[in-house]
Coordinates of C-alpha atoms in Angstrom, one line a residue:
M297 CA 0.2 0.2 0.4
K298 CA 1.0 3.5 -0.8
P299 CA 2.1 5.7 2.0
I300 CA -0.2 8.1 1.6
L301 CA -2.8 5.7 1.5
R302 CA -1.8 4.4 4.7
L303 CA -2.2 8.1 5.9
L304 CA -5.4 8.1 4.8
P305 CA -7.7 6.5 7.5
L306 CA -5.9 8.9 10.2
L307 CA -6.3 12.0 8.1
L308 CA -9.9 11.6 7.9
A309 CA -10.2 10.7 11.7
L310 CA -8.2 14.0 12.4
L311 CA -10.5 16.4 10.5
A312 CA -13.3 14.4 12.1
G313 CA -11.9 15.3 15.3
C314 CA -11.5 18.9 14.6
R315 CA -15.3 18.8 13.4
R316 CA -16.6 17.3 16.3
H317 CA -14.8 16.8 19.7
A318 CA -17.6 14.0 21.1
E319 CA -16.8 11.5 18.5
L320 CA -13.0 11.0 20.3
P321 CA -12.5 8.2 22.1
L322 CA -12.3 8.7 26.2
D323 CA -8.9 9.0 28.1
A324 CA -7.7 5.7 30.6
E325 CA -9.1 7.9 33.2
G326 CA -12.5 8.1 32.1
A327 CA -12.0 11.9 30.5
R328 CA -13.1 12.9 27.3
Q329 CA -10.1 14.0 24.9
C330 CA -10.6 16.9 23.1
A331 CA -9.4 18.3 19.8
P332 CA -10.0 21.7 18.3
I333 CA -13.3 22.2 16.7
E334 CA -13.2 24.2 13.4
D335 CA -12.4 27.6 14.4
G336 CA -9.2 26.1 16.7
G337 CA -10.7 26.8 19.9
V338 CA -11.7 24.5 22.9
P339 CA -15.3 23.1 22.9
L340 CA -17.0 24.7 26.7
D341 CA -16.9 21.0 28.1
C342 CA -13.3 20.4 27.1
A343 CA -11.8 23.7 28.9
R344 CA -11.2 24.0 32.5
F345 CA -11.7 27.4 34.7
R346 CA -11.0 28.9 38.0
A347 CA -13.9 28.8 40.2
T348 CA -15.0 29.2 43.8
H349 CA -17.5 28.0 46.3
N350 CA -19.7 29.8 48.3
S351 CA -18.6 32.8 46.2
Y352 CA -20.3 35.5 48.6
S353 CA -18.8 34.4 51.7
T354 CA -17.0 35.9 54.8
T355 CA -14.2 32.4 53.6
V356 CA -13.8 33.7 50.0
D357 CA -12.8 37.3 51.3
R358 CA -13.1 39.0 47.8
S359 CA -15.9 40.6 46.2
L360 CA -17.7 38.8 43.1
A361 CA -16.0 41.6 40.7
A362 CA -12.8 40.7 42.1
Q363 CA -12.7 37.1 41.9
L364 CA -13.6 38.2 38.1
D365 CA -10.9 40.3 37.6
D366 CA -8.7 37.5 39.1
G367 CA -9.9 35.0 36.3
V368 CA -12.7 33.3 38.3
R369 CA -15.4 32.4 35.9
F370 CA -17.7 30.0 38.3
L371 CA -19.3 31.8 41.2
E372 CA -21.6 29.9 43.7
L373 CA -24.6 32.0 45.6
D374 CA -26.7 30.1 47.9
V375 CA -30.5 31.3 47.4
H376 CA -33.2 31.4 50.0
D377 CA -36.8 32.3 49.5
E378 CA -37.6 32.8 53.2
D379 CA -39.1 36.7 53.2
F380 CA -39.6 36.7 49.4
R381 CA -42.9 38.0 49.6
G382 CA -41.8 40.8 51.9
K383 CA -38.6 41.6 50.2
G384 CA -39.8 40.7 46.7
D385 CA -36.6 39.2 46.0
F386 CA -34.6 35.8 47.1
E387 CA -31.9 36.3 49.9
V388 CA -28.1 34.9 49.7
G389 CA -26.9 33.7 52.6
H390 CA -25.0 30.1 53.9
A391 CA -27.1 28.3 56.4
L392 CA -29.3 31.2 56.7
P393 CA -30.5 34.7 54.5
G394 CA -27.5 37.2 55.2
W395 CA -25.1 34.7 57.1
E396 CA -21.9 34.8 56.3
L397 CA -21.9 37.4 53.5
R398 CA -19.0 39.6 52.7
R399 CA -21.1 43.1 52.3
G400 CA -19.8 46.3 50.9
G401 CA -16.3 46.6 49.1
G402 CA -17.8 46.2 46.0
N403 CA -20.6 43.9 46.6
P404 CA -24.0 44.8 48.0
D405 CA -24.8 45.7 51.3
S406 CA -27.9 43.9 51.4
D407 CA -28.6 40.3 51.0
R408 CA -30.9 40.6 47.6
L409 CA -30.3 37.8 45.1
G410 CA -31.0 40.5 42.1
E411 CA -28.4 43.0 43.4
W412 CA -25.9 39.9 43.7
L413 CA -26.6 39.1 40.4
R414 CA -26.5 42.8 39.0
V415 CA -22.8 43.0 40.2
V416 CA -22.4 39.9 37.7
A417 CA -23.6 41.5 35.0
A418 CA -22.2 44.9 35.1
W419 CA -18.9 43.2 35.7
S420 CA -19.6 41.6 32.3
A421 CA -20.7 44.4 30.4
A422 CA -17.4 46.0 31.7
H423 CA -15.8 42.9 29.9
P424 CA -17.2 42.2 26.7
G425 CA -14.5 39.6 25.8
H426 CA -14.2 37.3 29.5
A427 CA -14.9 33.9 28.8
P428 CA -18.5 32.4 29.9
V429 CA -18.9 33.0 33.2
T430 CA -21.2 30.5 35.1
V431 CA -23.5 31.4 38.2
A432 CA -24.6 28.2 40.2
L433 CA -27.6 29.2 42.2
D434 CA -27.3 26.2 45.3
L435 CA -31.2 26.2 46.3
K436 CA -31.3 26.1 50.2
D437 CA -35.3 26.1 50.0
D438 CA -37.6 24.5 48.3
L439 CA -39.1 26.5 45.6
T440 CA -42.0 24.4 44.5
D441 CA -44.0 24.8 48.3
N442 CA -44.7 28.5 47.0
A443 CA -48.2 29.4 46.1
D444 CA -47.1 31.3 42.9
A445 CA -44.2 34.0 41.9
S446 CA -45.3 36.6 44.3
R447 CA -44.5 33.7 47.1
G448 CA -40.6 32.7 45.2
D449 CA -41.9 30.0 43.0
P450 CA -39.0 28.7 39.9
G451 CA -40.9 31.0 37.6
A452 CA -40.2 34.2 39.8
L453 CA -36.5 33.1 39.3
N454 CA -36.6 32.9 35.8
A455 CA -38.1 36.1 36.0
Q456 CA -35.3 37.8 37.7
L457 CA -32.4 35.8 35.3
R458 CA -34.2 37.4 32.2
A459 CA -34.5 41.1 33.5
V460 CA -30.7 40.8 35.1
F461 CA -29.0 39.2 32.0
G462 CA -31.2 39.2 29.2
E463 CA -29.8 38.6 25.9
K464 CA -26.3 37.5 27.6
L465 CA -27.8 34.1 28.7
F466 CA -26.6 30.8 27.3
T467 CA -29.5 28.8 27.6
P468 CA -30.3 25.3 27.3
E469 CA -32.4 26.0 25.0
A470 CA -29.8 27.3 22.9
L471 CA -27.9 24.4 23.6
E472 CA -30.4 22.4 22.2
A473 CA -30.7 25.0 19.0
A474 CA -27.0 23.8 17.9
G475 CA -27.6 20.3 17.8
G476 CA -26.4 19.7 21.4
E477 CA -22.9 20.6 20.9
W478 CA -21.1 22.7 23.3
P479 CA -19.7 26.1 21.2
T480 CA -16.4 26.7 21.7
V481 CA -15.4 29.0 24.3
D482 CA -14.4 31.9 22.2
A483 CA -17.5 31.6 20.6
L484 CA -19.0 32.0 24.6
R485 CA -17.4 35.1 25.3
G486 CA -19.6 37.6 27.0
R487 CA -22.1 35.0 27.5
I488 CA -23.3 33.8 31.0
L489 CA -24.6 30.4 32.4
V490 CA -26.5 29.7 34.9
V491 CA -26.8 26.7 37.0
L492 CA -29.2 25.3 39.1
S493 CA -28.2 23.4 42.3
G494 CA -29.2 22.5 45.4
D495 CA -32.9 21.4 46.0
V496 CA -33.3 18.1 44.9
G497 CA -37.3 19.0 44.5
T498 CA -37.0 22.3 42.7
R499 CA -34.2 21.1 40.7
L500 CA -37.3 18.0 39.5
D501 CA -39.5 20.9 39.5
Y502 CA -37.7 23.1 37.2
R503 CA -37.3 20.1 34.7
R504 CA -40.8 18.6 34.5
R505 CA -44.1 19.1 36.3
T506 CA -46.1 16.3 37.5
A507 CA -50.0 16.4 37.4
A508 CA -53.5 14.8 37.1
S509 CA -56.5 15.7 35.1
P510 CA -55.2 18.5 32.9
A511 CA -57.3 21.0 30.9
V512 CA -56.4 24.0 28.5
A513 CA -58.1 26.4 27.0
L514 CA -56.6 28.8 24.2
A515 CA -57.6 32.5 22.8
A516 CA -57.1 33.5 19.5
D517 CA -54.2 35.7 20.1
G518 CA -52.1 32.5 21.5
R519 CA -52.6 33.4 25.0
A520 CA -53.5 30.1 26.8
V521 CA -54.2 28.7 30.4
A522 CA -53.8 25.3 31.7
V523 CA -54.9 23.8 34.2
F524 CA -54.7 20.7 36.4
E525 CA -54.5 18.8 39.7
G526 CA -51.5 18.6 41.7
P527 CA -50.1 17.5 45.4
H528 CA -52.7 17.6 48.4
G529 CA -55.8 18.5 46.4
W530 CA -54.5 21.7 45.3
L531 CA -55.8 22.8 42.0
W532 CA -53.2 25.0 39.8
A533 CA -53.4 27.1 36.8
W534 CA -50.3 27.8 34.5
T535 CA -50.7 31.0 31.9
G536 CA -48.4 31.3 28.6
H537 CA -48.9 32.6 25.2
R538 CA -47.5 31.1 21.5
R539 CA -44.6 32.5 20.5
A540 CA -43.7 32.9 16.9
D541 CA -42.1 29.4 16.1
G542 CA -45.4 27.7 17.5
T543 CA -43.9 26.7 20.5
F544 CA -45.4 28.3 24.2
A545 CA -44.2 30.1 27.1
W546 CA -45.3 29.2 30.2
T547 CA -44.6 31.9 32.1
H548 CA -47.1 32.1 35.4
R549 CA -48.0 29.2 37.6
A550 CA -50.3 29.5 40.7
R551 CA -52.6 27.6 43.2
Y552 CA -56.0 28.8 43.1
A553 CA -58.4 26.0 45.1
R554 CA -58.6 23.0 46.3
G555 CA -60.9 20.6 44.5
R556 CA -60.6 18.0 41.5
A557 CA -61.3 17.8 37.8
P558 CA -60.8 20.9 36.6
A559 CA -61.5 22.6 33.4
V560 CA -60.9 26.1 32.0
A561 CA -62.6 28.4 29.5
I562 CA -60.7 31.6 28.1
G563 CA -62.8 34.7 26.1
A564 CA -61.8 37.0 23.7
G565 CA -61.3 39.8 25.8
G566 CA -58.9 37.7 28.2
E567 CA -61.6 37.1 30.5
V568 CA -61.0 33.1 32.3
V569 CA -63.4 31.1 33.9
V570 CA -62.3 27.6 35.6
V571 CA -64.8 25.2 36.9
H572 CA -64.1 22.2 39.1
A573 CA -65.4 19.3 41.3
S574 CA -65.1 19.6 45.1
G575 CA -62.9 17.5 46.5
V576 CA -65.5 16.3 49.1
D577 CA -69.0 16.2 48.0
A578 CA -70.7 16.4 44.6
G579 CA -70.3 20.1 45.0
L580 CA -69.1 21.5 41.5
W581 CA -67.8 25.1 41.7
Y582 CA -66.6 28.2 39.4
R583 CA -63.9 31.2 39.7
A584 CA -63.4 33.9 37.1
G585 CA -60.9 36.6 36.5
R586 CA -58.9 38.0 33.8
L587 CA -55.4 37.3 32.2
G588 CA -52.9 39.9 32.9
P589 CA -48.8 40.2 32.5
D590 CA -48.5 38.4 35.9
G591 CA -51.1 35.8 35.7
I592 CA -54.9 35.4 36.2
A593 CA -56.6 38.1 38.1
W594 CA -59.1 36.6 40.3
A595 CA -62.5 37.6 41.2
G596 CA -66.1 36.0 41.7
S597 CA -66.2 32.6 42.6
G598 CA -68.8 29.9 44.3
R599 CA -70.8 27.2 44.1
Y600 CA -72.9 26.4 40.6
D601 CA -74.3 22.6 40.6
E602 CA -73.8 19.2 41.5
G603 CA -72.4 16.9 39.6
D604 CA -69.1 15.6 38.0
A605 CA -66.5 15.8 35.5
P606 CA -67.2 19.5 35.0
T607 CA -66.0 21.2 31.4
V608 CA -66.8 24.8 30.7
R609 CA -66.5 26.8 27.3
F610 CA -67.3 30.6 25.9
E611 CA -70.0 30.5 23.1
G612 CA -69.8 34.4 22.6
P613 CA -68.8 37.5 24.8
G614 CA -69.0 36.8 28.5
R615 CA -71.6 33.6 27.6
L616 CA -70.6 30.4 28.9
V617 CA -71.8 26.7 28.4
G618 CA -71.1 24.5 30.9
L619 CA -71.5 20.7 30.3
H620 CA -70.9 18.2 33.8
R621 CA -72.1 14.4 34.1
D622 CA -75.4 14.5 36.2
P623 CA -75.4 13.6 39.9
S624 CA -77.0 10.2 39.1
G625 CA -73.9 9.1 37.0
Q626 CA -76.6 8.8 34.2
G627 CA -76.3 11.3 31.3
N628 CA -75.0 15.7 31.4
R629 CA -76.4 18.6 32.5
I630 CA -76.1 21.6 30.7
V631 CA -75.9 25.4 32.3
R632 CA -75.7 28.5 30.7
G633 CA -73.8 31.2 32.4
T634 CA -73.4 35.3 32.0
L635 CA -70.2 36.6 33.1
G636 CA -70.3 39.6 35.1
A637 CA -68.0 42.0 37.0
A638 CA -69.3 40.0 40.3
G639 CA -68.6 36.8 38.9
V640 CA -71.0 34.2 36.7
A641 CA -75.1 34.2 36.8
W642 CA -75.6 30.4 36.6
S643 CA -78.9 29.4 34.7
A644 CA -80.5 26.5 36.4
P645 CA -79.2 23.0 35.4
L646 CA -80.9 21.0 32.6
R647 CA -80.8 17.4 31.4
T648 CA -78.8 17.1 27.9
W649 CA -77.8 14.9 25.0
R650 CA -74.7 17.0 24.6
A651 CA -71.3 15.5 24.9
R652 CA -69.1 17.3 27.6
H653 CA -66.9 19.4 25.9
D654 CA -63.2 18.0 25.5
K655 CA -61.6 20.1 28.2
A656 CA -57.8 18.8 27.2
T657 CA -58.0 20.0 23.5
D658 CA -59.1 23.7 22.5
R659 CA -59.2 24.7 18.8
V660 CA -59.5 28.3 17.8
A661 CA -58.5 30.2 14.6
G662 CA -56.9 27.3 12.9
R663 CA -54.8 26.4 15.7
F664 CA -55.2 23.5 18.6
L665 CA -53.8 23.2 21.6
R666 CA -53.6 19.9 24.0
V667 CA -52.2 19.1 27.2
S668 CA -51.9 15.2 28.8
V669 CA -50.1 13.5 31.2
G670 CA -47.5 11.0 30.0
P671 CA -43.7 9.4 30.6
D672 CA -40.8 11.1 28.7
A673 CA -37.7 9.4 28.6
S674 CA -36.7 8.7 32.4
M675 CA -39.6 11.1 33.7
P676 CA -42.8 9.3 35.0
A677 CA -46.1 8.9 33.7
E678 CA -47.5 11.6 35.6
T679 CA -45.1 13.9 33.8
L680 CA -47.6 17.2 32.3
R681 CA -47.0 17.7 28.6
Y682 CA -48.6 19.8 25.6
S683 CA -49.0 19.4 22.2
S684 CA -50.4 21.8 19.2
D685 CA -50.6 22.2 15.5
A686 CA -47.3 23.3 15.7
V687 CA -45.3 20.7 18.4
P688 CA -46.0 17.4 17.7
D689 CA -45.3 16.9 22.0
A690 CA -43.1 18.5 24.7
R691 CA -43.1 18.8 28.7
L692 CA -45.2 21.9 29.4
R693 CA -42.6 23.5 32.2
F694 CA -41.2 26.6 32.8
D695 CA -38.6 28.2 29.9
Q696 CA -35.4 26.3 30.6
L697 CA -33.2 29.2 31.2
A698 CA -31.1 27.6 33.4
F699 CA -29.0 24.1 33.5
V700 CA -30.0 22.0 35.9
E701 CA -27.0 20.1 38.1
L702 CA -26.9 16.0 39.1
Q703 CA -25.4 15.7 42.3
P704 CA -24.7 12.4 43.8
G705 CA -27.4 11.0 45.4
D706 CA -30.4 12.3 42.7
P707 CA -32.8 9.7 41.7
P708 CA -32.6 8.1 38.5
E709 CA -35.3 10.5 36.4
L710 CA -32.6 13.3 36.9
A711 CA -29.9 11.0 36.4
D712 CA -31.0 9.7 33.0
D713 CA -32.4 13.1 31.7
G714 CA -29.8 14.2 29.5
L715 CA -28.5 17.0 32.1
R716 CA -25.0 18.8 31.5
H717 CA -23.9 19.5 34.6
A718 CA -22.6 17.9 37.6
A719 CA -21.2 18.2 41.2
A720 CA -20.0 16.9 44.2
P721 CA -17.9 17.3 47.1
S722 CA -13.9 17.5 46.4
G723 CA -12.5 14.1 46.4
D724 CA -15.5 12.4 45.2
R725 CA -13.2 10.6 42.7
A726 CA -15.8 7.5 41.4
F727 CA -18.5 10.3 40.7
A728 CA -16.4 12.6 39.2
T729 CA -14.7 10.0 36.7
D730 CA -17.9 8.5 35.8
Q731 CA -19.6 12.3 34.8
L732 CA -16.9 12.9 32.8
A733 CA -16.9 10.2 30.8
A734 CA -21.0 10.8 30.7
G735 CA -19.8 14.1 28.9
R736 CA -20.8 16.3 31.7
I737 CA -18.7 19.6 32.7
V738 CA -17.7 18.7 36.2
R739 CA -18.0 20.8 39.8
W740 CA -15.5 19.8 42.8
W741 CA -16.8 22.1 45.8
G742 CA -15.0 22.8 48.9
F743 CA -11.8 22.2 46.2
D744 CA -8.7 23.1 48.6
D745 CA -6.0 20.3 48.0
G746 CA -5.0 20.4 44.4
A747 CA -3.5 17.0 44.7
V748 CA -7.2 15.5 44.9
S749 CA -7.5 16.4 41.5
A750 CA -5.0 13.8 39.8
G751 CA -6.3 11.7 37.1
V752 CA -9.9 13.6 37.4
P753 CA -9.8 16.5 35.3
V754 CA -12.8 18.2 36.6
H755 CA -13.7 20.9 34.7
L756 CA -14.4 23.6 37.7
P757 CA -12.5 23.0 40.4
A758 CA -14.4 25.2 42.9
T759 CA -12.0 26.3 46.1
D760 CA -12.5 28.5 49.1
R761 CA -9.0 30.2 48.7
P762 CA -9.0 31.4 45.1
L763 CA -5.7 33.9 46.1
A764 CA -4.0 31.0 47.6
R765 CA -0.7 30.1 46.5
W766 CA -1.1 26.8 45.5
Y767 CA -4.5 27.4 43.6
R768 CA -3.2 30.0 41.5
A769 CA -0.4 27.4 40.8
F770 CA -3.1 24.7 39.9
A771 CA -4.7 27.5 37.5
D772 CA -2.0 28.0 35.4
K773 CA -1.4 24.4 35.4
I774 CA -4.5 23.1 33.8
R775 CA -4.5 26.3 31.5
A776 CA -8.0 27.2 32.9
E777 CA -9.7 29.8 30.5
E778 CA -9.9 33.6 30.8

């Protein structure tokens, strides 16, 4: 064989490696081997960065801006929701809000999360060529037990990330749109990534919501409301809107009543009427409201009949038709309602041959929206989902503005959900090696001894002592990106 022909397979392999680093084999330590891609840059999941643990703290004893000036490109903030309703913001602190905060000297004097995030945003704006900065939010409280955004639910966290970082955010949705391959560090310069760490219930809820008996209504202008049963007998409403590409942004989620079997209708002017069965007797109840920028502003409510499996639709401006199962279980009943400022005035019920509305599907102006529950990859059969004329099937959840981190002991549904980040205490070599082999960006927290990393090239060695001579030498040795 001619020499050039012998080299041909190697040349082809090198060219392929320059296009997609993910196709290269793992090394003996289980880490990804990385070749430069087309522009010669290093993909994010092949780069390593200076990182701090409890970046807000008196232990680190450097302001966030000073840490970034020093070349740190990963920051961690511990987040609490305890006084969200009073302050209108989450709080930063170690075991408690405000605890061990290094205040002033470039850091905020308060414990409000928004102010700490704005320090990062301001530094980024002043240094547009910086390597991407990752901010981990270590959730010290369960955000899913909050009734709505006004009390600090995951939607409130999303709203804050969007308000502070805006177009600087590089999101999981952007990564998916890029085909799932990490861009290079150079391509991500000036960008911010946010990773959710901490409370496992919130991390799960951010990736998927479990529900029962969902229903939906769609307005001609693309606004939508989904309602469903949640844990402990609570009913929830989730408002959203159709984007230009046909997907839906689900923004505001709120508890609104106790009961079961909810259904919903939307009027042309944004009027909302929900109906549901009582959880304790045969009563049927309604609640009326109006869509606004912060979800649904509720007004009148009351009992309107007896029966089961209630459904409702608008049949004209302010005019409603309710159909539900007769209390006897034989056939259906129909009621008509007129929506006014004080609520709905309902007619006396009549037996009817009409079928109940399909509460899980709504159609308007040639479009449709459907909700359901069902399994999705590792997620359970109760996972809330939606489909439309433009979306074959998707999870109904908050916009994925933040990445979600995998940690030791997490349930399989998270471990098998394609997460791109993982973290463990410094020295957990087995977990780190497994996650590196799985292609995740790996962080060790409490990294205060460079020797523990031998043979385990984690991407984010998060230390409490970023100015220590040994850490600076270690960062130089691993060629930490800045």
